Amino acid sequence: MTEMAMTDLTLSAAQKRATEIRERLARFKLVFTQCGAAFEPLREPLLAQLEMTVLDATDFATTPTLVTSDAKRIALTGMEVFARDGKAANTTLGALRIEVLRLLELGIEVCLISRVPRVAFAPVVGSNLLMDAKLHCLPALRNDECPEVARGVPGSLLPAIGFDSKADVAIILRNVLAELGVSVLTELDFALFEGRHDAGFINEVDSTTQDALRSAGLAHVVDGGFAFTTPRLLWKFRDAIGDVMASHVSPQTDLAEVTDGLWYIERCIRKALRDAAINEPNVKNWRKSLLHENTAATALGRARSDAYVGALSVAELRDPIEWLSLPELLEVVRSDRFGGLFWDKVSWDRFSQQIVPIRNRLSHMRLLKKGDKATVRKWANLLKEAVK
């Protein structure tokens, strides 16, 4: 295929999608669309075909006078710079929202264009500009929109693959996944590795993840459900998930709060058990009598290898409870001897099911999942009430 023919195909696909965006804007006035790695070949022609004033979102937020009085539609690119914490340069997503609302009051339509989906943005205090906007997902290519040589090639419905015969599919998939954010990655990890679903996994993940996959071009609506855009690349997609998750080495934004909550929870339980053991009637040496033989030996072994080199018995440890793992601690707390302390069996079962996996993820430096922070906060509050 000649370069001119390829350009014609790219331009035609861009024109169609630009028209769809304008139609969406005419109806909803404020629209959010992701144009990320999967759509890279269409990005520049799409912006050119929008028939809008195209501005960088950060520049506009700091200098709103860039919009002229005769503007009817504005496209704000570079929205992704606000994703991590809602801040960029010397401005914030909140400040951008104020200026966007001002444009809407003037009857000017606004399209927010980002390389990452809405779910990749950190929550912001107050109203959220991204949630105010109506989501518009760019469709993947139809087969007749692909260059003839690419038709039927695995993944060719993604413009980054269909319009580039030399594309490294693995790199493209990694780039697309990297844009989705950690919360989506952990959902995909669960669905494809722990849940062991096939290409129908998209119908098993939550609606937020489905929106993110559609926004990125990886899914589309079919017969009341969703379909994976590149099912023949599922094995490469799975490998790419592993690669991208392994590349995340910086702390997640929720890490500090989750760590603080788990610290409080576990220390509270240990203190409650210690108080109960010390105050047990007719017990002369609570340290020695607290643990059964096997658990006592395990705790002593840990203490000797770390701090109490010369200790011969748990009775010599300042606090044997500090050398128990969380499951061991819960086993003692829930024993007939202590009767669950302040919670019944049902509560402890739910606690174990919800908190222990989060504690394990953190202790092995695995990525936290969406909802972990809320779960830890809930149990910290319940515990605070229980130990008053």
Tab-separated table of C-alpha atoms in Angstrom:
chain	number	residue	atom	x	y	z
A	1	MET	CA	0.000	0.000	0.000
A	2	THR	CA	1.355	3.414	-0.953
A	3	GLU	CA	2.014	6.090	1.649
A	4	MET	CA	-0.735	8.232	0.097
A	5	ALA	CA	-3.287	5.413	0.402
A	6	MET	CA	-2.283	4.870	4.015
A	7	THR	CA	-2.673	8.600	4.704
A	8	ASP	CA	-6.128	8.546	3.114
A	9	LEU	CA	-7.202	5.656	5.361
A	10	THR	CA	-5.852	7.383	8.477
A	11	LEU	CA	-7.529	10.640	7.550
A	12	SER	CA	-10.848	8.923	6.854
A	13	ALA	CA	-10.786	7.121	10.215
A	14	ALA	CA	-9.870	10.381	11.984
A	15	GLN	CA	-12.672	12.306	10.246
A	16	LYS	CA	-15.270	9.744	11.289
A	17	ARG	CA	-14.194	9.864	14.930
A	18	ALA	CA	-13.967	13.661	14.920
A	19	THR	CA	-17.549	13.819	13.663
A	20	GLU	CA	-18.688	11.505	16.452
A	21	ILE	CA	-17.002	13.718	19.055
A	22	ARG	CA	-18.658	16.849	17.679
A	23	GLU	CA	-22.046	15.117	17.746
A	24	ARG	CA	-21.445	14.042	21.338
A	25	LEU	CA	-20.439	17.586	22.259
A	26	ALA	CA	-23.530	19.082	20.652
A	27	ARG	CA	-25.631	16.912	22.960
A	28	PHE	CA	-23.697	17.005	26.243
A	29	LYS	CA	-21.529	20.170	25.950
A	30	LEU	CA	-18.733	18.684	28.096
A	31	VAL	CA	-17.095	15.431	26.962
A	32	PHE	CA	-14.102	13.403	28.115
A	33	THR	CA	-12.305	11.143	25.654
A	34	GLN	CA	-9.131	9.128	25.882
A	35	CYS	CA	-6.784	9.157	22.932
A	36	GLY	CA	-3.921	7.050	24.170
A	37	ALA	CA	-1.282	4.675	22.903
A	38	ALA	CA	-3.714	2.457	20.980
A	39	PHE	CA	-4.836	5.464	18.903
A	40	GLU	CA	-1.474	7.188	18.450
A	41	PRO	CA	-1.531	7.166	14.599
A	42	LEU	CA	-4.921	8.909	14.686
A	43	ARG	CA	-4.056	11.520	17.309
A	44	GLU	CA	-2.745	14.356	15.148
A	45	PRO	CA	-5.216	13.904	12.262
A	46	LEU	CA	-8.060	13.620	14.791
A	47	LEU	CA	-7.121	16.911	16.465
A	48	ALA	CA	-6.860	18.528	13.060
A	49	GLN	CA	-10.337	17.310	12.069
A	50	LEU	CA	-12.146	18.349	15.239
A	51	GLU	CA	-12.838	21.863	13.923
A	52	MET	CA	-12.142	23.235	17.393
A	53	THR	CA	-9.683	25.515	19.106
A	54	VAL	CA	-7.107	23.078	20.483
A	55	LEU	CA	-5.294	24.182	23.657
A	56	ASP	CA	-3.100	22.545	26.258
A	57	ALA	CA	-5.166	22.091	29.441
A	58	THR	CA	-2.443	23.432	31.746
A	59	ASP	CA	-1.859	26.487	29.572
A	60	PHE	CA	-5.580	27.190	29.498
A	61	ALA	CA	-5.964	26.808	33.288
A	62	THR	CA	-3.179	29.323	33.909
A	63	THR	CA	-4.051	31.650	31.007
A	64	PRO	CA	-7.780	31.363	30.227
A	65	THR	CA	-7.587	34.433	27.967
A	66	LEU	CA	-6.150	32.091	25.324
A	67	VAL	CA	-9.762	31.401	24.337
A	68	THR	CA	-10.954	34.016	21.874
A	69	SER	CA	-14.444	35.523	21.962
A	70	ASP	CA	-15.501	33.807	18.732
A	71	ALA	CA	-14.672	30.281	19.926
A	72	LYS	CA	-17.533	27.769	19.765
A	73	ARG	CA	-15.778	24.539	20.691
A	74	ILE	CA	-12.589	23.969	22.692
A	75	ALA	CA	-10.463	20.839	22.866
A	76	LEU	CA	-8.181	20.678	25.909
A	77	THR	CA	-5.314	18.243	25.452
A	78	GLY	CA	-2.725	17.062	27.972
A	79	MET	CA	-5.296	16.289	30.660
A	80	GLU	CA	-3.177	13.335	31.783
A	81	VAL	CA	-0.688	15.621	33.568
A	82	PHE	CA	-3.287	16.084	36.318
A	83	ALA	CA	-3.704	12.337	36.853
A	84	ARG	CA	-1.346	11.666	39.762
A	85	ASP	CA	-2.578	14.213	42.290
A	86	GLY	CA	-4.775	16.731	40.479
A	87	LYS	CA	-1.929	19.217	40.143
A	88	ALA	CA	0.174	20.388	37.194
A	89	ALA	CA	2.718	23.186	36.968
A	90	ASN	CA	1.233	26.028	39.040
A	91	THR	CA	-2.399	25.014	38.738
A	92	THR	CA	-4.880	22.331	39.779
A	93	LEU	CA	-7.727	20.325	38.343
A	94	GLY	CA	-10.046	22.402	40.521
A	95	ALA	CA	-8.810	25.623	38.935
A	96	LEU	CA	-9.246	24.085	35.495
A	97	ARG	CA	-12.808	23.126	36.375
A	98	ILE	CA	-13.662	26.721	37.275
A	99	GLU	CA	-12.455	27.955	33.885
A	100	VAL	CA	-14.208	25.147	32.008
A	101	LEU	CA	-17.494	25.945	33.765
A	102	ARG	CA	-17.038	29.559	32.739
A	103	LEU	CA	-16.756	28.485	29.108
A	104	LEU	CA	-19.858	26.318	29.396
A	105	GLU	CA	-21.817	29.267	30.804
A	106	LEU	CA	-20.773	31.212	27.703
A	107	GLY	CA	-22.208	28.440	25.501
A	108	ILE	CA	-18.796	27.100	24.479
A	109	GLU	CA	-18.538	23.303	24.185
A	110	VAL	CA	-15.485	21.649	25.775
A	111	CYS	CA	-13.820	18.341	24.950
A	112	LEU	CA	-11.277	17.037	27.468
A	113	ILE	CA	-8.674	14.854	25.740
A	114	SER	CA	-6.410	12.627	27.796
A	115	ARG	CA	-3.908	9.861	27.168
A	116	VAL	CA	-5.168	8.060	30.290
A	117	PRO	CA	-8.708	7.034	31.341
A	118	ARG	CA	-10.720	8.751	34.038
A	119	VAL	CA	-10.081	5.998	36.570
A	120	ALA	CA	-6.333	6.719	36.392
A	121	PHE	CA	-6.876	10.162	37.935
A	122	ALA	CA	-6.502	10.499	41.700
A	123	PRO	CA	-9.701	11.578	43.516
A	124	VAL	CA	-9.945	15.315	44.139
A	125	VAL	CA	-11.756	17.201	46.871
A	126	GLY	CA	-15.109	18.630	45.835
A	127	SER	CA	-16.687	18.304	42.415
A	128	ASN	CA	-14.644	16.449	39.849
A	129	LEU	CA	-14.366	17.902	36.368
A	130	LEU	CA	-13.777	14.481	34.847
A	131	MET	CA	-16.937	13.025	36.331
A	132	ASP	CA	-18.907	16.104	35.251
A	133	ALA	CA	-17.957	15.262	31.666
A	134	LYS	CA	-19.765	12.686	29.556
A	135	LEU	CA	-17.494	9.805	28.591
A	136	HIS	CA	-16.935	9.240	24.880
A	137	CYS	CA	-14.922	6.187	23.849
A	138	LEU	CA	-13.095	6.271	20.526
A	139	PRO	CA	-14.033	3.117	18.609
A	140	ALA	CA	-11.352	0.720	17.434
A	141	LEU	CA	-11.013	0.309	13.699
A	142	ARG	CA	-13.515	-1.598	11.628
A	143	ASN	CA	-11.970	-4.213	9.413
A	144	ASP	CA	-12.640	-2.116	6.290
A	145	GLU	CA	-10.821	0.846	7.893
A	146	CYS	CA	-7.596	-1.169	8.158
A	147	PRO	CA	-5.004	-1.197	5.406
A	148	GLU	CA	-5.588	-4.248	3.230
A	149	VAL	CA	-2.315	-5.869	4.288
A	150	ALA	CA	-3.320	-5.623	7.953
A	151	ARG	CA	-6.827	-7.027	7.678
A	152	GLY	CA	-7.159	-10.136	9.778
A	153	VAL	CA	-3.807	-9.593	11.509
A	154	PRO	CA	-4.123	-10.114	15.293
A	155	GLY	CA	-4.624	-6.750	16.961
A	156	SER	CA	-5.064	-4.847	13.715
A	157	LEU	CA	-8.260	-3.193	14.962
A	158	LEU	CA	-6.071	-1.094	17.256
A	159	PRO	CA	-4.822	1.805	15.090
A	160	ALA	CA	-1.314	1.564	16.559
A	161	ILE	CA	-1.069	-1.954	15.110
A	162	GLY	CA	-3.358	-1.725	12.070
A	163	PHE	CA	-1.656	1.383	10.667
A	164	ASP	CA	1.893	0.194	11.399
A	165	SER	CA	2.897	-3.137	9.890
A	166	LYS	CA	6.229	-3.028	11.762
A	167	ALA	CA	4.704	-2.312	15.163
A	168	ASP	CA	6.007	-4.268	18.141
A	169	VAL	CA	2.724	-5.602	19.504
A	170	ALA	CA	4.155	-6.386	22.946
A	171	ILE	CA	5.402	-2.814	23.385
A	172	ILE	CA	2.081	-1.353	22.256
A	173	LEU	CA	0.124	-3.526	24.684
A	174	ARG	CA	2.453	-2.535	27.515
A	175	ASN	CA	2.044	1.143	26.638
A	176	VAL	CA	-1.743	0.825	26.538
A	177	LEU	CA	-1.827	-0.971	29.889
A	178	ALA	CA	0.570	1.489	31.508
A	179	GLU	CA	-1.909	4.268	30.757
A	180	LEU	CA	-4.759	2.484	32.533
A	181	GLY	CA	-3.396	2.944	36.050
A	182	VAL	CA	-2.723	0.587	38.930
A	183	SER	CA	-6.334	0.049	39.997
A	184	VAL	CA	-7.271	-1.314	36.576
A	185	LEU	CA	-4.131	-3.442	36.408
A	186	THR	CA	-4.921	-5.134	39.708
A	187	GLU	CA	-8.470	-5.841	38.522
A	188	LEU	CA	-7.104	-7.383	35.322
A	189	ASP	CA	-4.566	-9.370	37.309
A	190	PHE	CA	-7.360	-10.865	39.407
A	191	ALA	CA	-9.618	-11.598	36.417
A	192	LEU	CA	-7.004	-13.168	34.143
A	193	PHE	CA	-4.630	-14.833	36.601
A	194	GLU	CA	-6.487	-15.506	39.839
A	195	GLY	CA	-9.913	-15.884	38.224
A	196	ARG	CA	-8.385	-17.595	35.160
A	197	HIS	CA	-10.979	-16.201	32.777
A	198	ASP	CA	-10.535	-16.259	28.999
A	199	ALA	CA	-11.262	-13.392	26.587
A	200	GLY	CA	-14.677	-13.032	28.225
A	201	PHE	CA	-12.987	-11.574	31.316
A	202	ILE	CA	-14.309	-8.125	30.371
A	203	ASN	CA	-17.777	-9.184	31.485
A	204	GLU	CA	-16.381	-10.257	34.872
A	205	VAL	CA	-14.661	-7.009	35.903
A	206	ASP	CA	-16.457	-4.031	37.445
A	207	SER	CA	-18.051	-1.241	35.408
A	208	THR	CA	-15.249	1.245	36.114
A	209	THR	CA	-12.698	-1.168	34.667
A	210	GLN	CA	-14.961	-1.862	31.697
A	211	ASP	CA	-15.163	1.877	30.980
A	212	ALA	CA	-11.383	2.157	31.186
A	213	LEU	CA	-10.892	-0.738	28.750
A	214	ARG	CA	-13.419	0.740	26.316
A	215	SER	CA	-11.802	4.147	26.663
A	216	ALA	CA	-8.413	2.648	25.813
A	217	GLY	CA	-9.791	0.812	22.767
A	218	LEU	CA	-9.420	-2.637	24.317
A	219	ALA	CA	-13.141	-3.385	24.549
A	220	HIS	CA	-16.342	-2.633	22.701
A	221	VAL	CA	-20.059	-3.170	23.280
A	222	VAL	CA	-21.675	-6.227	21.677
A	223	ASP	CA	-25.176	-7.622	22.213
A	224	GLY	CA	-25.682	-6.120	25.646
A	225	GLY	CA	-22.219	-7.092	26.877
A	226	PHE	CA	-18.592	-6.361	26.126
A	227	ALA	CA	-16.018	-8.022	23.902
A	228	PHE	CA	-12.220	-7.887	23.984
A	229	THR	CA	-10.985	-6.045	20.903
A	230	THR	CA	-7.959	-8.299	20.346
A	231	PRO	CA	-8.892	-11.838	21.535
A	232	ARG	CA	-6.154	-13.455	19.430
A	233	LEU	CA	-3.593	-11.471	21.416
A	234	LEU	CA	-4.899	-12.568	24.808
A	235	TRP	CA	-1.712	-14.419	25.732
A	236	LYS	CA	0.409	-11.379	24.848
A	237	PHE	CA	-2.032	-9.215	26.766
A	238	ARG	CA	-1.577	-11.404	29.846
A	239	ASP	CA	2.202	-11.184	29.536
A	240	ALA	CA	1.977	-7.408	29.153
A	241	ILE	CA	-0.055	-7.161	32.377
A	242	GLY	CA	2.731	-8.959	34.232
A	243	ASP	CA	5.398	-6.736	32.682
A	244	VAL	CA	3.610	-3.483	33.514
A	245	MET	CA	2.730	-4.514	37.067
A	246	ALA	CA	6.340	-5.486	37.712
A	247	SER	CA	7.486	-2.083	36.442
A	248	HIS	CA	5.546	-0.224	39.161
A	249	VAL	CA	8.218	0.478	41.776
A	250	SER	CA	6.966	3.776	43.219
A	251	PRO	CA	4.624	3.756	46.250
A	252	GLN	CA	0.942	3.965	45.428
A	253	THR	CA	-0.882	7.058	46.624
A	254	ASP	CA	-2.990	4.958	49.046
A	255	LEU	CA	0.011	3.196	50.563
A	256	ALA	CA	0.570	5.510	53.533
A	257	GLU	CA	-3.055	5.454	54.663
A	258	VAL	CA	-3.368	1.697	54.213
A	259	THR	CA	-0.137	1.128	56.133
A	260	ASP	CA	-1.222	3.427	58.961
A	261	GLY	CA	-4.590	1.694	59.176
A	262	LEU	CA	-3.128	-1.809	59.253
A	263	TRP	CA	-0.584	-0.732	61.851
A	264	TYR	CA	-3.364	0.608	64.086
A	265	ILE	CA	-5.554	-2.452	63.589
A	266	GLU	CA	-2.887	-5.011	64.334
A	267	ARG	CA	-1.357	-3.157	67.275
A	268	CYS	CA	-4.819	-2.698	68.810
A	269	ILE	CA	-5.567	-6.408	68.576
A	270	ARG	CA	-2.180	-7.305	70.063
A	271	LYS	CA	-2.728	-4.865	72.943
A	272	ALA	CA	-6.234	-6.176	73.601
A	273	LEU	CA	-4.913	-9.754	73.750
A	274	ARG	CA	-2.047	-8.730	76.034
A	275	ASP	CA	-4.418	-6.934	78.418
A	276	ALA	CA	-6.718	-9.954	78.500
A	277	ALA	CA	-3.818	-12.330	79.151
A	278	ILE	CA	-2.358	-10.213	81.937
A	279	ASN	CA	-5.734	-9.834	83.642
A	280	GLU	CA	-6.688	-13.501	83.415
A	281	PRO	CA	-7.555	-14.781	86.879
A	282	ASN	CA	-5.426	-17.491	88.458
A	283	VAL	CA	-2.598	-17.177	85.917
A	284	LYS	CA	0.842	-16.627	87.436
A	285	ASN	CA	2.985	-16.242	84.287
A	286	TRP	CA	0.935	-15.007	81.324
A	287	ARG	CA	3.922	-15.112	78.946
A	288	LYS	CA	4.586	-18.774	79.576
A	289	SER	CA	0.954	-19.888	79.598
A	290	LEU	CA	-0.348	-17.812	76.663
A	291	LEU	CA	0.708	-20.010	73.729
A	292	HIS	CA	0.455	-23.712	73.095
A	293	GLU	CA	3.700	-25.604	72.649
A	294	ASN	CA	4.145	-25.394	68.857
A	295	THR	CA	3.213	-21.714	68.598
A	296	ALA	CA	5.426	-20.889	71.581
A	297	ALA	CA	8.377	-22.624	69.925
A	298	THR	CA	7.769	-20.753	66.672
A	299	ALA	CA	7.545	-17.373	68.427
A	300	LEU	CA	10.676	-18.105	70.458
A	301	GLY	CA	12.580	-19.106	67.330
A	302	ARG	CA	11.698	-15.806	65.643
A	303	ALA	CA	12.665	-13.817	68.715
A	304	ARG	CA	16.003	-15.633	69.093
A	305	SER	CA	16.934	-15.099	65.439
A	306	ASP	CA	16.175	-11.386	65.639
A	307	ALA	CA	16.682	-9.909	69.113
A	308	TYR	CA	16.603	-12.374	72.021
A	309	VAL	CA	19.623	-14.514	71.168
A	310	GLY	CA	19.999	-16.033	74.610
A	311	ALA	CA	16.318	-16.606	75.430
A	312	LEU	CA	15.456	-20.181	76.372
A	313	SER	CA	11.713	-19.717	76.854
A	314	VAL	CA	8.908	-17.385	75.776
A	315	ALA	CA	8.693	-16.456	79.445
A	316	GLU	CA	11.907	-14.488	78.922
A	317	LEU	CA	10.465	-12.375	76.120
A	318	ARG	CA	9.123	-8.951	76.962
A	319	ASP	CA	6.007	-9.660	74.895
A	320	PRO	CA	5.593	-13.012	73.106
A	321	ILE	CA	2.556	-11.604	71.261
A	322	GLU	CA	4.824	-9.359	69.185
A	323	TRP	CA	6.419	-12.438	67.624
A	324	LEU	CA	3.170	-13.920	66.308
A	325	SER	CA	2.120	-13.632	62.678
A	326	LEU	CA	-1.325	-12.166	62.086
A	327	PRO	CA	-2.964	-15.590	61.461
A	328	GLU	CA	-1.314	-16.934	64.642
A	329	LEU	CA	-2.486	-13.884	66.563
A	330	LEU	CA	-6.057	-14.347	65.345
A	331	GLU	CA	-5.945	-18.033	66.254
A	332	VAL	CA	-5.138	-17.158	69.878
A	333	VAL	CA	-7.698	-14.346	70.018
A	334	ARG	CA	-10.423	-16.612	68.647
A	335	SER	CA	-9.534	-19.571	70.863
A	336	ASP	CA	-11.994	-20.828	73.464
A	337	ARG	CA	-9.726	-19.333	76.095
A	338	PHE	CA	-10.232	-15.734	74.925
A	339	GLY	CA	-13.537	-16.132	73.098
A	340	GLY	CA	-12.851	-13.585	70.370
A	341	LEU	CA	-12.363	-10.786	72.947
A	342	PHE	CA	-14.713	-8.112	71.552
A	343	TRP	CA	-16.133	-9.652	68.327
A	344	ASP	CA	-18.166	-12.739	67.535
A	345	LYS	CA	-17.221	-15.468	65.067
A	346	VAL	CA	-19.021	-13.857	62.120
A	347	SER	CA	-17.192	-10.554	62.608
A	348	TRP	CA	-13.799	-12.242	62.901
A	349	ASP	CA	-14.500	-14.339	59.802
A	350	ARG	CA	-15.275	-11.214	57.787
A	351	PHE	CA	-12.249	-9.450	59.238
A	352	SER	CA	-9.963	-12.327	58.247
A	353	GLN	CA	-11.393	-12.548	54.747
A	354	GLN	CA	-11.008	-8.828	54.103
A	355	ILE	CA	-7.945	-7.690	56.076
A	356	VAL	CA	-5.536	-10.632	55.935
A	357	PRO	CA	-5.219	-10.530	52.097
A	358	ILE	CA	-4.457	-6.794	52.233
A	359	ARG	CA	-1.895	-7.390	54.995
A	360	ASN	CA	-0.313	-10.111	52.847
A	361	ARG	CA	-0.175	-7.876	49.782
A	362	LEU	CA	1.568	-5.187	51.778
A	363	SER	CA	4.014	-7.517	53.507
A	364	HIS	CA	5.104	-8.977	50.148
A	365	MET	CA	5.209	-5.558	48.436
A	366	ARG	CA	2.460	-6.485	45.981
A	367	LEU	CA	0.308	-3.763	44.501
A	368	LEU	CA	-2.688	-2.687	46.530
A	369	LYS	CA	-6.099	-3.188	44.967
A	370	LYS	CA	-8.849	-0.680	44.419
A	371	GLY	CA	-10.950	-0.616	47.569
A	372	ASP	CA	-8.159	-1.684	49.944
A	373	LYS	CA	-7.998	1.760	51.539
A	374	ALA	CA	-11.751	1.864	52.169
A	375	THR	CA	-11.691	-1.660	53.622
A	376	VAL	CA	-8.866	-0.858	56.029
A	377	ARG	CA	-10.512	2.407	57.063
A	378	LYS	CA	-13.790	0.580	57.778
A	379	TRP	CA	-12.189	-2.027	60.031
A	380	ALA	CA	-10.039	0.552	61.813
A	381	ASN	CA	-13.211	2.472	62.692
A	382	LEU	CA	-15.015	-0.699	63.826
A	383	LEU	CA	-12.059	-1.640	65.987
A	384	LYS	CA	-11.896	1.837	67.496
A	385	GLU	CA	-15.505	1.435	68.629
A	386	ALA	CA	-14.920	-2.103	69.899
A	387	VAL	CA	-11.962	-1.284	72.166
A	388	LYS	CA	-13.313	1.915	73.702
